[in-house]
Tab-separated table of C-alpha atoms in Angstrom:
chain	number	residue	atom	x	y	z
A	1	MET	CA	-0.062	8.360	-32.988
A	2	GLU	CA	-0.922	9.483	-29.556
A	3	LYS	CA	2.414	9.331	-27.681
A	4	PRO	CA	2.289	6.885	-24.681
A	5	LEU	CA	0.884	7.914	-20.428
A	6	SER	CA	3.093	6.033	-18.272
A	7	LEU	CA	2.538	5.378	-14.698
A	8	SER	CA	5.028	3.517	-12.022
A	9	LEU	CA	4.038	1.340	-9.316
A	10	LEU	CA	5.877	-0.207	-6.109
A	11	TYR	CA	4.187	-2.128	-3.522
A	12	SER	CA	4.885	-4.352	-0.675
A	13	ALA	CA	3.026	-6.932	1.120
A	14	ASN	CA	3.252	-9.912	3.635
A	15	LEU	CA	5.232	-7.041	5.819
A	16	ARG	CA	3.086	-9.078	9.153
A	17	GLY	CA	3.669	-6.342	11.103
A	18	ASP	CA	7.768	-5.887	10.855
A	19	ILE	CA	7.694	-2.031	11.157
A	20	ALA	CA	11.233	-1.917	12.479
A	21	LEU	CA	11.999	-2.958	8.601
A	22	LEU	CA	10.088	0.565	7.333
A	23	PRO	CA	12.260	2.664	7.844
A	24	ARG	CA	14.675	1.233	5.318
A	25	LEU	CA	11.897	0.536	3.323
A	26	PHE	CA	11.068	3.712	3.159
A	27	THR	CA	14.418	5.242	1.681
A	28	PHE	CA	13.969	2.355	-1.355
A	29	ILE	CA	11.135	3.462	-2.224
A	30	GLN	CA	11.865	6.831	-2.337
A	31	ARG	CA	15.084	6.018	-4.481
A	32	LEU	CA	12.757	3.802	-7.019
A	33	LYS	CA	9.990	6.364	-7.713
A	34	SER	CA	9.753	7.374	-10.300
A	35	ASN	CA	8.530	11.349	-11.932
A	36	GLU	CA	7.259	10.763	-15.589
A	37	GLY	CA	4.486	10.514	-16.375
A	38	LEU	CA	1.538	10.510	-13.794
A	39	GLY	CA	5.025	9.636	-11.482
A	40	SER	CA	4.415	6.726	-8.802
A	41	LEU	CA	1.676	4.547	-6.899
A	42	ILE	CA	2.738	3.052	-4.039
A	43	LEU	CA	0.620	0.429	-2.650
A	44	ASP	CA	-0.028	-2.488	-0.339
A	45	LEU	CA	-1.375	-6.239	-1.429
A	46	GLY	CA	-2.451	-7.120	2.125
A	47	LYS	CA	-1.386	-9.016	5.338
A	48	ALA	CA	0.723	-5.436	6.999
A	49	CYS	CA	-0.203	-7.134	10.099
A	50	HIS	CA	-0.287	-9.581	12.048
A	51	GLY	CA	-1.643	-10.884	15.592
A	52	ALA	CA	1.131	-12.172	17.196
A	53	VAL	CA	3.216	-8.711	16.991
A	54	PRO	CA	2.822	-6.986	20.143
A	55	HIS	CA	1.523	-3.310	18.363
A	56	CYS	CA	-0.744	-5.016	15.801
A	57	ARG	CA	-2.537	-6.558	18.593
A	58	GLN	CA	-2.766	-4.053	20.496
A	59	THR	CA	-3.824	-2.157	17.749
A	60	GLY	CA	-6.195	-4.015	16.653
A	61	GLY	CA	-4.066	-4.068	13.137
A	62	ARG	CA	-3.743	-0.500	12.406
A	63	SER	CA	-0.488	0.818	13.409
A	64	MET	CA	1.018	-0.679	10.141
A	65	LEU	CA	-1.103	1.113	8.016
A	66	ILE	CA	-0.917	4.213	10.249
A	67	ALA	CA	3.494	3.842	9.417
A	68	LEU	CA	2.346	2.957	5.645
A	69	ASP	CA	0.433	6.296	4.889
A	70	GLY	CA	3.212	8.575	6.534
A	71	MET	CA	5.335	6.927	4.134
A	72	GLY	CA	3.221	8.151	1.432
A	73	TYR	CA	1.532	4.707	0.790
A	74	HIS	CA	-1.468	5.227	-1.861
A	75	ALA	CA	-3.847	2.355	-0.881
A	76	ALA	CA	-3.986	-0.578	1.092
A	77	ASN	CA	-5.405	-4.205	0.171
A	78	ILE	CA	-7.091	-4.548	4.415
A	79	GLU	CA	-9.010	-7.681	3.475
A	80	GLY	CA	-9.997	-9.231	6.834
A	81	ALA	CA	-7.595	-7.163	8.692
A	82	LEU	CA	-9.740	-4.924	10.685
A	83	ASP	CA	-12.300	-5.047	12.535
A	84	ALA	CA	-15.833	-2.566	12.145
A	85	ARG	CA	-14.651	-0.883	14.776
A	86	ASP	CA	-10.923	-0.421	14.011
A	87	ARG	CA	-11.882	0.459	10.013
A	88	ARG	CA	-13.354	3.505	11.161
A	89	ARG	CA	-10.723	4.773	13.710
A	90	VAL	CA	-8.504	4.003	10.735
A	91	ASP	CA	-10.602	5.949	8.688
A	92	GLU	CA	-9.770	9.025	10.784
A	93	GLN	CA	-6.448	8.707	10.601
A	94	VAL	CA	-4.791	8.068	7.457
A	95	THR	CA	-5.171	9.587	3.785
A	96	MET	CA	-4.087	5.936	2.091
A	97	ALA	CA	-7.276	4.532	0.556
A	98	LEU	CA	-8.283	1.225	2.235
A	99	VAL	CA	-9.798	-0.975	-0.454
A	100	ASP	CA	-11.270	-4.396	0.343
A	101	ARG	CA	-13.719	-6.638	-1.142
A	102	ALA	CA	-16.420	-3.457	-0.653
A	103	ASN	CA	-14.587	-0.691	-1.210
A	104	ASP	CA	-12.663	0.348	-5.056
A	105	TRP	CA	-10.731	3.128	-4.932
A	106	ARG	CA	-10.117	5.914	-8.041
A	107	TYR	CA	-6.938	7.503	-8.364
A	108	ARG	CA	-7.258	10.787	-8.764
A	109	ALA	CA	-4.078	13.256	-9.430
A	110	PRO	CA	-3.000	15.831	-8.488
A	111	PRO	CA	-4.763	18.174	-8.675
A	112	ARG	CA	-8.203	15.735	-8.845
A	113	GLU	CA	-7.556	14.859	-12.235
A	114	ASP	CA	-10.014	11.603	-12.552
A	115	THR	CA	-6.992	9.233	-14.358
A	116	GLY	CA	-10.104	6.878	-15.319
A	117	ILE	CA	-7.674	4.428	-12.434
A	118	ARG	CA	-9.192	2.351	-10.645
A	119	LEU	CA	-7.835	-0.065	-7.109
A	120	THR	CA	-9.715	-3.148	-6.397
A	121	LEU	CA	-9.613	-6.573	-4.874
A	122	ARG	CA	-11.157	-8.311	-8.297
A	123	PRO	CA	-11.507	-7.236	-12.220
A	124	ASN	CA	-15.444	-5.391	-11.961
A	125	SER	CA	-17.527	-4.321	-14.721
A	126	ALA	CA	-17.184	-0.630	-13.442
A	127	PRO	CA	-16.200	1.002	-16.100
A	128	ALA	CA	-12.004	1.821	-15.946
A	129	ARG	CA	-8.988	3.008	-18.258
A	130	LEU	CA	-6.965	0.265	-15.632
A	131	GLN	CA	-7.853	-1.826	-12.803
A	132	ILE	CA	-4.901	-2.424	-10.268
A	133	CYS	CA	-5.656	-5.434	-8.882
A	134	LEU	CA	-4.452	-5.293	-5.236
A	135	GLU	CA	-4.759	-9.459	-4.361
A	136	PRO	CA	-1.641	-10.501	-5.154
A	137	ALA	CA	-0.891	-13.165	-8.461
A	138	GLY	CA	1.173	-15.834	-9.537
A	139	ARG	CA	2.645	-13.178	-11.724
A	140	THR	CA	2.772	-9.987	-13.004
A	141	ARG	CA	0.053	-9.721	-15.604
A	142	MET	CA	-2.135	-7.587	-18.176
A	143	GLU	CA	-5.352	-9.239	-19.004
A	144	GLY	CA	-7.260	-6.205	-20.752
A	145	ASN	CA	-7.104	-3.484	-19.185
A	146	VAL	CA	-6.749	-5.604	-15.565
A	147	LEU	CA	-2.867	-5.432	-13.865
A	148	PHE	CA	-2.374	-7.959	-11.539
A	149	LEU	CA	0.541	-7.949	-9.826
A	150	ARG	CA	3.161	-10.495	-8.429
A	151	ASP	CA	3.300	-11.832	-4.811
A	152	VAL	CA	5.966	-10.161	-2.793
A	153	CYS	CA	7.699	-11.011	1.022
A	154	ALA	CA	8.683	-8.761	3.371
A	155	GLY	CA	11.931	-7.053	2.245
A	156	GLN	CA	10.765	-7.215	-0.958
A	157	VAL	CA	9.452	-4.472	-3.202
A	158	GLY	CA	7.468	-5.277	-6.690
A	159	THR	CA	7.752	-2.703	-9.501
A	160	ALA	CA	5.618	-2.964	-12.464
A	161	SER	CA	5.227	-0.098	-15.159
A	162	VAL	CA	2.600	0.625	-17.123
A	163	ASP	CA	1.875	2.897	-20.559
A	164	LEU	CA	-1.841	3.946	-20.381
A	165	ARG	CA	-2.270	5.087	-24.173
A	166	PRO	CA	-3.191	4.522	-26.608
A	167	SER	CA	-4.770	1.046	-24.231
A	168	PRO	CA	-3.042	-0.773	-21.385
A	169	ARG	CA	-0.076	-2.377	-21.330
A	170	LEU	CA	2.830	-3.395	-19.461
A	171	ARG	CA	6.500	-2.599	-20.082
A	172	ASP	CA	7.757	-3.999	-17.528
A	173	SER	CA	8.057	-5.908	-13.905
A	174	ALA	CA	10.209	-6.994	-11.114
A	175	ILE	CA	10.705	-8.094	-7.740
A	176	LEU	CA	13.466	-6.524	-5.839
A	177	ASP	CA	15.649	-7.194	-3.102
A	178	LEU	CA	16.142	-4.802	-0.611
A	179	PRO	CA	19.325	-4.204	-0.507
A	180	PRO	CA	21.505	-4.875	2.999
A	181	ASP	CA	23.446	-1.578	3.099
A	182	THR	CA	20.117	0.738	2.919
A	183	PRO	CA	19.718	2.918	5.244
A	184	PRO	CA	16.349	3.784	7.687
A	185	ASN	CA	15.199	7.131	7.110
A	186	PRO	CA	15.400	9.424	10.419
A	187	GLY	CA	11.702	10.559	9.579
A	188	ILE	CA	10.000	7.166	9.592
A	189	THR	CA	12.424	5.544	13.112
A	190	SER	CA	10.618	8.210	15.065
A	191	ALA	CA	7.289	8.069	13.601
A	192	ILE	CA	7.357	4.467	13.999
A	193	GLU	CA	8.909	4.919	17.837
A	194	PHE	CA	5.825	7.734	18.659
A	195	ILE	CA	3.512	4.327	16.538
A	196	GLU	CA	4.998	1.985	19.017
A	197	SER	CA	4.524	4.161	22.013
A	198	GLU	CA	1.280	5.440	21.556
A	199	ALA	CA	0.316	1.605	20.810
A	200	ARG	CA	1.480	0.005	24.409
A	201	LEU	CA	-0.293	3.762	25.717
A	202	PHE	CA	-4.198	2.624	23.592
A	203	HIS	CA	-3.464	-0.943	24.693
A	204	ARG	CA	-3.369	0.403	28.430
A	205	LYS	CA	-5.981	2.784	28.626
A	206	ARG	CA	-8.203	0.079	26.466
A	207	SER	CA	-7.108	-2.865	29.958
A	208	GLN	CA	-8.040	-0.471	32.492
A	209	SER	CA	-11.151	0.161	31.089
A	210	ALA	CA	-12.301	-3.407	30.529
A	211	SER	CA	-11.456	-3.904	34.069
């Protein structure tokens, strides 16, 4: 019998512009990362920004996505989060995959090995060893080769572990609260200060050009 090959998933959702949370969230995610099998995919299930938050409004929703990219996220659900112009801008600024109704993403493990794993908003007929849906679900479950992930709140990290051989099987899953004593990562703190500064500068320049 073929030996199981594991994949670990860590994910966030509903951050809604809480950029101050990210340095501590990064520390927690780093503690949880797995180096076994195919390692860990780090994902966001959507609603990373909120229009009422200044840096989100000033950047058209790009600020949180840039921050998540800096934290090593592999993919994020951006459905409804960006207009066409800001989508193009984010594409130029990040290496993280941007998943929406029109764009799936095929995960390739270093050095560009095709894993047969596809991230999508909705299950579809495209050939894939495993489909991971980035639309939040009511519970984490596997249906055939499709993995659905339970929704989480800001300040939580969802986890799931999947055996891929001989066929996809959910091993375990959990929703973990960010421990209150988790220290912030200094590098991410500095990056966020820069992102907020750039957001204010971008807003001023856009306001001046419009006047």
